[in-house]
PDB file of C-alpha atoms in Angstrom:
ATOM      1  CA  MET A   1       8.867   8.706   7.547  1.00  0.00           C
ATOM      2  CA  LYS A   2       5.620   9.750   5.989  1.00  0.00           C
ATOM      3  CA  LEU A   3       3.711   8.354   3.379  1.00  0.00           C
ATOM      4  CA  TYR A   4       1.432  10.923   1.096  1.00  0.00           C
ATOM      5  CA  TYR A   5      -1.485   8.514   0.197  1.00  0.00           C
ATOM      6  CA  THR A   6      -4.821   8.457  -1.275  1.00  0.00           C
ATOM      7  CA  PRO A   7      -7.397   5.769  -0.652  1.00  0.00           C
ATOM      8  CA  HIS A   8      -7.785   3.155  -3.424  1.00  0.00           C
ATOM      9  CA  THR A   9      -5.092   4.333  -5.094  1.00  0.00           C
ATOM     10  CA  CYS A  10      -1.484   2.697  -5.991  1.00  0.00           C
ATOM     11  CA  SER A  11      -0.108   4.515  -2.742  1.00  0.00           C
ATOM     12  CA  PHE A  12      -1.657   1.299  -0.931  1.00  0.00           C
ATOM     13  CA  ALA A  13       1.050  -0.702  -1.984  1.00  0.00           C
ATOM     14  CA  PRO A  14       4.055   0.675  -0.030  1.00  0.00           C
ATOM     15  CA  HIS A  15       1.931   0.983   2.662  1.00  0.00           C
ATOM     16  CA  ILE A  16       1.128  -2.531   2.945  1.00  0.00           C
ATOM     17  CA  VAL A  17       5.378  -2.911   2.385  1.00  0.00           C
ATOM     18  CA  ALA A  18       5.622  -0.603   5.568  1.00  0.00           C
ATOM     19  CA  ARG A  19       3.283  -2.364   7.530  1.00  0.00           C
ATOM     20  CA  GLU A  20       5.195  -5.800   6.668  1.00  0.00           C
ATOM     21  CA  LEU A  21       8.182  -4.657   7.585  1.00  0.00           C
ATOM     22  CA  GLY A  22       6.913  -2.923  10.528  1.00  0.00           C
ATOM     23  CA  LEU A  23       8.600   0.427   9.465  1.00  0.00           C
ATOM     24  CA  PRO A  24       7.111   3.620  11.438  1.00  0.00           C
ATOM     25  CA  LEU A  25       5.308   5.457   9.273  1.00  0.00           C
ATOM     26  CA  GLU A  26       3.158   8.482   9.495  1.00  0.00           C
ATOM     27  CA  LEU A  27       0.190   8.972   7.264  1.00  0.00           C
ATOM     28  CA  ARG A  28      -0.764  12.127   5.142  1.00  0.00           C
ATOM     29  CA  ARG A  29      -4.163  11.855   3.224  1.00  0.00           C
ATOM     30  CA  VAL A  30      -4.002  13.550   0.146  1.00  0.00           C
ATOM     31  CA  ARG A  31      -7.284  14.631  -1.747  1.00  0.00           C
ATOM     32  CA  LEU A  32      -6.286  14.453  -5.568  1.00  0.00           C
ATOM     33  CA  GLY A  33      -7.292  16.716  -8.485  1.00  0.00           C
ATOM     34  CA  ALA A  34      -6.304  19.913  -9.936  1.00  0.00           C
ATOM     35  CA  GLU A  35      -6.156  21.328  -6.629  1.00  0.00           C
ATOM     36  CA  ALA A  36      -4.188  18.917  -4.682  1.00  0.00           C
ATOM     37  CA  ARG A  37      -4.224  19.179  -0.796  1.00  0.00           C
ATOM     38  CA  ILE A  38      -2.910  17.586   2.028  1.00  0.00           C
ATOM     39  CA  LEU A  39      -5.811  17.451   4.300  1.00  0.00           C
ATOM     40  CA  ALA A  40      -4.634  17.606   7.682  1.00  0.00           C
ATOM     41  CA  GLU A  41      -2.125  20.443   6.766  1.00  0.00           C
ATOM     42  CA  ASP A  42      -4.662  22.440   4.271  1.00  0.00           C
ATOM     43  CA  ARG A  43      -1.706  22.429   2.092  1.00  0.00           C
ATOM     44  CA  ASP A  44      -1.082  22.503  -1.717  1.00  0.00           C
ATOM     45  CA  TYR A  45       0.317  19.107  -2.421  1.00  0.00           C
ATOM     46  CA  ARG A  46       2.127  20.366  -5.361  1.00  0.00           C
ATOM     47  CA  GLU A  47       4.882  22.004  -3.305  1.00  0.00           C
ATOM     48  CA  LEU A  48       6.027  18.596  -2.668  1.00  0.00           C
ATOM     49  CA  SER A  49       4.611  16.393  -5.708  1.00  0.00           C
ATOM     50  CA  PRO A  50       4.667  19.017  -8.882  1.00  0.00           C
ATOM     51  CA  LEU A  51       2.458  16.651 -10.771  1.00  0.00           C
ATOM     52  CA  GLY A  52      -0.027  16.281  -7.623  1.00  0.00           C
ATOM     53  CA  TYR A  53      -0.279  12.179  -7.654  1.00  0.00           C
ATOM     54  CA  VAL A  54       0.644  10.090  -5.277  1.00  0.00           C
ATOM     55  CA  PRO A  55       2.384   7.895  -3.385  1.00  0.00           C
ATOM     56  CA  LEU A  56       5.217  10.132  -2.147  1.00  0.00           C
ATOM     57  CA  LEU A  57       7.550   9.177   0.859  1.00  0.00           C
ATOM     58  CA  GLN A  58       9.237  11.892   3.073  1.00  0.00           C
ATOM     59  CA  LEU A  59      12.202  10.687   5.057  1.00  0.00           C
ATOM     60  CA  ASP A  60      12.989  11.435   8.299  1.00  0.00           C
ATOM     61  CA  ASP A  61      15.984  13.811   6.980  1.00  0.00           C
ATOM     62  CA  GLY A  62      13.270  15.878   4.508  1.00  0.00           C
ATOM     63  CA  ARG A  63      14.343  13.849   1.657  1.00  0.00           C
ATOM     64  CA  LEU A  64      11.433  13.220  -0.830  1.00  0.00           C
ATOM     65  CA  LEU A  65      11.129  10.045  -3.232  1.00  0.00           C
ATOM     66  CA  ARG A  66       8.476   9.812  -5.936  1.00  0.00           C
ATOM     67  CA  GLU A  67       7.287   7.290  -8.202  1.00  0.00           C
ATOM     68  CA  GLY A  68       5.806   3.727  -6.337  1.00  0.00           C
ATOM     69  CA  VAL A  69       7.950   1.401  -7.701  1.00  0.00           C
ATOM     70  CA  ALA A  70      11.084   3.500  -6.549  1.00  0.00           C
ATOM     71  CA  ILE A  71       9.348   3.773  -3.051  1.00  0.00           C
ATOM     72  CA  LEU A  72       8.786   0.426  -3.104  1.00  0.00           C
ATOM     73  CA  ARG A  73      12.022  -0.785  -3.845  1.00  0.00           C
ATOM     74  CA  TYR A  74      13.488   1.604  -1.055  1.00  0.00           C
ATOM     75  CA  LEU A  75      11.237   0.317   1.628  1.00  0.00           C
ATOM     76  CA  GLY A  76      11.599  -3.370   0.757  1.00  0.00           C
ATOM     77  CA  ASP A  77      15.516  -2.737   0.862  1.00  0.00           C
ATOM     78  CA  GLN A  78      15.296  -0.997   4.544  1.00  0.00           C
ATOM     79  CA  ASN A  79      15.183  -5.043   6.041  1.00  0.00           C
ATOM     80  CA  PRO A  80      16.677  -7.357   3.438  1.00  0.00           C
ATOM     81  CA  GLU A  81      16.503 -10.383   6.102  1.00  0.00           C
ATOM     82  CA  ALA A  82      12.662 -10.053   5.584  1.00  0.00           C
ATOM     83  CA  GLY A  83      13.276 -11.098   1.931  1.00  0.00           C
ATOM     84  CA  LEU A  84      10.588  -8.472   0.484  1.00  0.00           C
ATOM     85  CA  SER A  85      12.970  -7.233  -1.638  1.00  0.00           C
ATOM     86  CA  ALA A  86      14.883 -10.211  -3.675  1.00  0.00           C
ATOM     87  CA  PRO A  87      18.571 -10.304  -3.137  1.00  0.00           C
ATOM     88  CA  LEU A  88      20.988  -7.609  -4.996  1.00  0.00           C
ATOM     89  CA  GLY A  89      22.631  -9.039  -8.023  1.00  0.00           C
ATOM     90  CA  SER A  90      20.167 -12.286  -7.919  1.00  0.00           C
ATOM     91  CA  PHE A  91      18.218 -13.687 -10.824  1.00  0.00           C
ATOM     92  CA  GLU A  92      15.063 -13.297  -8.564  1.00  0.00           C
ATOM     93  CA  ARG A  93      15.814  -9.575  -8.169  1.00  0.00           C
ATOM     94  CA  ALA A  94      15.345  -9.582 -11.992  1.00  0.00           C
ATOM     95  CA  GLU A  95      12.070 -11.271 -11.789  1.00  0.00           C
ATOM     96  CA  GLN A  96      11.098  -9.047  -9.093  1.00  0.00           C
ATOM     97  CA  ASP A  97      11.855  -5.886 -11.147  1.00  0.00           C
ATOM     98  CA  GLN A  98       9.968  -7.893 -14.127  1.00  0.00           C
ATOM     99  CA  TRP A  99       7.030  -7.905 -12.469  1.00  0.00           C
ATOM    100  CA  LEU A 100       7.357  -4.569 -10.808  1.00  0.00           C
ATOM    101  CA  THR A 101       7.684  -3.076 -14.190  1.00  0.00           C
ATOM    102  CA  PHE A 102       4.721  -5.412 -15.880  1.00  0.00           C
ATOM    103  CA  VAL A 103       2.241  -4.357 -12.945  1.00  0.00           C
ATOM    104  CA  ASN A 104       3.534  -0.721 -13.555  1.00  0.00           C
ATOM    105  CA  SER A 105       3.381  -0.385 -17.276  1.00  0.00           C
ATOM    106  CA  GLU A 106       0.754  -3.049 -18.363  1.00  0.00           C
ATOM    107  CA  LEU A 107      -1.924  -2.884 -15.821  1.00  0.00           C
ATOM    108  CA  HIS A 108      -1.748   0.258 -13.560  1.00  0.00           C
ATOM    109  CA  LYS A 109      -1.521   2.362 -16.730  1.00  0.00           C
ATOM    110  CA  THR A 110      -4.153   0.388 -18.507  1.00  0.00           C
ATOM    111  CA  PHE A 111      -6.437   0.365 -15.495  1.00  0.00           C
ATOM    112  CA  SER A 112      -5.740   4.272 -14.976  1.00  0.00           C
ATOM    113  CA  PRO A 113      -7.959   5.623 -17.546  1.00  0.00           C
ATOM    114  CA  TRP A 114     -10.831   3.702 -16.783  1.00  0.00           C
ATOM    115  CA  LEU A 115     -10.700   4.203 -13.131  1.00  0.00           C
ATOM    116  CA  PHE A 116      -9.183   7.672 -12.572  1.00  0.00           C
ATOM    117  CA  HIS A 117     -10.069   9.449 -16.216  1.00  0.00           C
ATOM    118  CA  PRO A 118     -13.698   9.440 -16.840  1.00  0.00           C
ATOM    119  CA  GLU A 119     -12.847  12.472 -18.814  1.00  0.00           C
ATOM    120  CA  TYR A 120     -11.311  10.481 -21.409  1.00  0.00           C
ATOM    121  CA  GLY A 121     -14.701   9.181 -22.519  1.00  0.00           C
ATOM    122  CA  GLU A 122     -16.011   5.944 -23.283  1.00  0.00           C
ATOM    123  CA  ALA A 123     -13.691   4.733 -26.363  1.00  0.00           C
ATOM    124  CA  PRO A 124     -10.326   4.526 -23.740  1.00  0.00           C
ATOM    125  CA  VAL A 125     -12.580   2.521 -21.163  1.00  0.00           C
ATOM    126  CA  ARG A 126     -13.577   0.431 -23.894  1.00  0.00           C
ATOM    127  CA  ILE A 127      -9.833  -0.133 -24.939  1.00  0.00           C
ATOM    128  CA  ALA A 128      -8.668  -0.234 -21.175  1.00  0.00           C
ATOM    129  CA  GLY A 129     -11.090  -3.012 -20.879  1.00  0.00           C
ATOM    130  CA  GLU A 130     -10.007  -4.937 -24.147  1.00  0.00           C
ATOM    131  CA  ARG A 131      -5.945  -4.565 -23.288  1.00  0.00           C
ATOM    132  CA  LEU A 132      -6.496  -5.733 -19.768  1.00  0.00           C
ATOM    133  CA  GLN A 133      -7.653  -8.877 -20.617  1.00  0.00           C
ATOM    134  CA  PRO A 134      -4.742 -11.000 -21.834  1.00  0.00           C
ATOM    135  CA  ARG A 135      -2.447  -9.249 -19.252  1.00  0.00           C
ATOM    136  CA  LEU A 136      -4.778 -10.199 -16.372  1.00  0.00           C
ATOM    137  CA  ALA A 137      -4.563 -13.859 -18.202  1.00  0.00           C
ATOM    138  CA  LEU A 138      -0.742 -13.946 -18.145  1.00  0.00           C
ATOM    139  CA  VAL A 139      -0.554 -13.119 -14.475  1.00  0.00           C
ATOM    140  CA  ASP A 140      -3.554 -15.987 -13.921  1.00  0.00           C
ATOM    141  CA  ARG A 141      -1.540 -18.263 -15.663  1.00  0.00           C
ATOM    142  CA  HIS A 142       1.739 -17.656 -13.579  1.00  0.00           C
ATOM    143  CA  LEU A 143      -0.605 -18.006 -10.528  1.00  0.00           C
ATOM    144  CA  GLU A 144      -1.829 -21.426 -11.354  1.00  0.00           C
ATOM    145  CA  SER A 145       0.627 -23.282  -8.904  1.00  0.00           C
ATOM    146  CA  ARG A 146       2.098 -20.616  -6.984  1.00  0.00           C
ATOM    147  CA  GLU A 147       0.967 -18.582  -3.962  1.00  0.00           C
ATOM    148  CA  PHE A 148       3.082 -15.451  -4.797  1.00  0.00           C
ATOM    149  CA  LEU A 149       4.507 -13.892  -7.881  1.00  0.00           C
ATOM    150  CA  GLY A 150       8.150 -15.143  -6.406  1.00  0.00           C
ATOM    151  CA  GLU A 151       8.999 -17.757  -3.925  1.00  0.00           C
ATOM    152  CA  ARG A 152       7.667 -15.661  -1.168  1.00  0.00           C
ATOM    153  CA  PHE A 153       5.518 -12.633  -0.640  1.00  0.00           C
ATOM    154  CA  GLY A 154       7.234  -9.635  -1.923  1.00  0.00           C
ATOM    155  CA  ILE A 155       7.160  -6.073  -2.917  1.00  0.00           C
ATOM    156  CA  ALA A 156       5.937  -7.063  -6.414  1.00  0.00           C
ATOM    157  CA  ASP A 157       2.674  -8.790  -4.635  1.00  0.00           C
ATOM    158  CA  ALA A 158       1.778  -6.047  -2.765  1.00  0.00           C
ATOM    159  CA  TYR A 159       1.873  -3.825  -5.629  1.00  0.00           C
ATOM    160  CA  LEU A 160      -0.041  -6.358  -7.850  1.00  0.00           C
ATOM    161  CA  TYR A 161      -2.751  -6.997  -5.279  1.00  0.00           C
ATOM    162  CA  THR A 162      -3.520  -3.412  -5.056  1.00  0.00           C
ATOM    163  CA  VAL A 163      -3.740  -2.822  -8.767  1.00  0.00           C
ATOM    164  CA  ALA A 164      -5.180  -5.909  -9.559  1.00  0.00           C
ATOM    165  CA  GLY A 165      -7.780  -5.376  -6.838  1.00  0.00           C
ATOM    166  CA  TRP A 166      -9.055  -2.277  -8.905  1.00  0.00           C
ATOM    167  CA  ALA A 167     -10.943  -4.789 -10.966  1.00  0.00           C
ATOM    168  CA  ARG A 168     -13.172  -5.387  -8.033  1.00  0.00           C
ATOM    169  CA  LEU A 169     -14.032  -1.544  -7.524  1.00  0.00           C
ATOM    170  CA  LEU A 170     -14.922  -1.786 -11.254  1.00  0.00           C
ATOM    171  CA  LYS A 171     -16.962  -4.839 -10.808  1.00  0.00           C
ATOM    172  CA  LEU A 172     -14.812  -6.583 -13.536  1.00  0.00           C
ATOM    173  CA  ASP A 173     -15.677 -10.193 -13.811  1.00  0.00           C
ATOM    174  CA  LEU A 174     -12.817 -12.197 -12.558  1.00  0.00           C
ATOM    175  CA  ALA A 175     -14.243 -15.668 -13.253  1.00  0.00           C
ATOM    176  CA  PRO A 176     -11.924 -15.983 -16.209  1.00  0.00           C
ATOM    177  CA  TYR A 177      -8.873 -15.548 -14.225  1.00  0.00           C
ATOM    178  CA  PRO A 178      -9.510 -18.024 -11.088  1.00  0.00           C
ATOM    179  CA  HIS A 179      -6.060 -17.844  -9.815  1.00  0.00           C
ATOM    180  CA  LEU A 180      -5.932 -14.202  -9.462  1.00  0.00           C
ATOM    181  CA  ALA A 181      -9.107 -14.114  -7.980  1.00  0.00           C
ATOM    182  CA  ALA A 182      -7.807 -16.982  -5.395  1.00  0.00           C
ATOM    183  CA  TYR A 183      -4.609 -14.772  -4.839  1.00  0.00           C
ATOM    184  CA  LEU A 184      -6.659 -11.353  -4.094  1.00  0.00           C
ATOM    185  CA  ALA A 185      -8.670 -13.415  -1.782  1.00  0.00           C
ATOM    186  CA  ARG A 186      -5.530 -15.082  -0.082  1.00  0.00           C
ATOM    187  CA  LEU A 187      -3.902 -11.394   0.393  1.00  0.00           C
ATOM    188  CA  ASP A 188      -7.125  -9.943   1.704  1.00  0.00           C
ATOM    189  CA  GLN A 189      -6.398 -11.816   4.609  1.00  0.00           C
ATOM    190  CA  ARG A 190      -2.956 -11.016   5.298  1.00  0.00           C
ATOM    191  CA  PRO A 191      -2.511  -8.946   8.523  1.00  0.00           C
ATOM    192  CA  SER A 192      -0.197  -6.371   6.482  1.00  0.00           C
ATOM    193  CA  VAL A 193      -3.097  -5.673   4.188  1.00  0.00           C
ATOM    194  CA  ARG A 194      -5.731  -5.536   7.065  1.00  0.00           C
ATOM    195  CA  GLU A 195      -3.839  -3.552   9.286  1.00  0.00           C
ATOM    196  CA  ALA A 196      -3.125  -0.821   6.121  1.00  0.00           C
ATOM    197  CA  LEU A 197      -6.973  -0.695   5.411  1.00  0.00           C
ATOM    198  CA  ARG A 198      -7.922  -0.424   9.128  1.00  0.00           C
ATOM    199  CA  ALA A 199      -5.568   2.868   9.619  1.00  0.00           C
ATOM    200  CA  GLU A 200      -6.606   4.552   6.396  1.00  0.00           C
ATOM    201  CA  ARG A 201     -10.052   4.200   7.271  1.00  0.00           C
ATOM    202  CA  GLU A 202      -8.945   5.672  10.904  1.00  0.00           C
ATOM    203  CA  ASP A 203      -7.025   8.282   9.306  1.00  0.00           C
ATOM    204  CA  GLY A 204     -10.027   9.450   7.066  1.00  0.00           C
ATOM    205  CA  ARG A 205     -12.128   9.601  10.283  1.00  0.00           C
ATOM    206  CA  SER A 206      -9.693  11.866  11.963  1.00  0.00           C
TER     207      SER A 206
END
């Protein structure tokens, strides 16, 4: 499989999951923007992803899968025994989908104008900062007495780690969210996270 990615974006979440499961993965780095390019091939990325965003997963048979949540679920389901995707039909699966949806709609889309769209100006940035506070507080309360979002590390954790980690890129003070801060620090040390970071750095130098 090929993962089309850009460093410091949501494409890092499926990269973590693939590393966690030991799935063979080829990295294809994308330069985002109005003329998004696949760098190693000097190819117009919009030929594959019409809106020009990442992640994009290309299967061995050439089929393409867009949208981060769909990619995370697909990867997690490749090895059900590993437990990264909760069992089909279980309440745990519904809870996991609840967190995937929350991270996608309430955190990812709130961070996005702040981090990736400076052209929107100051007002959206200020509003984004205000909207994030109760949402991060909710996550912090949930993590007060648990190590992960669910009973074990799962695909929603890979997504939360990636998106909540943007707070550090923005130098957002996490002191009001000590449980979230501790969660991010724990996952910093997870082998799959460290391997994915190293692979993207090495890919960027090649």
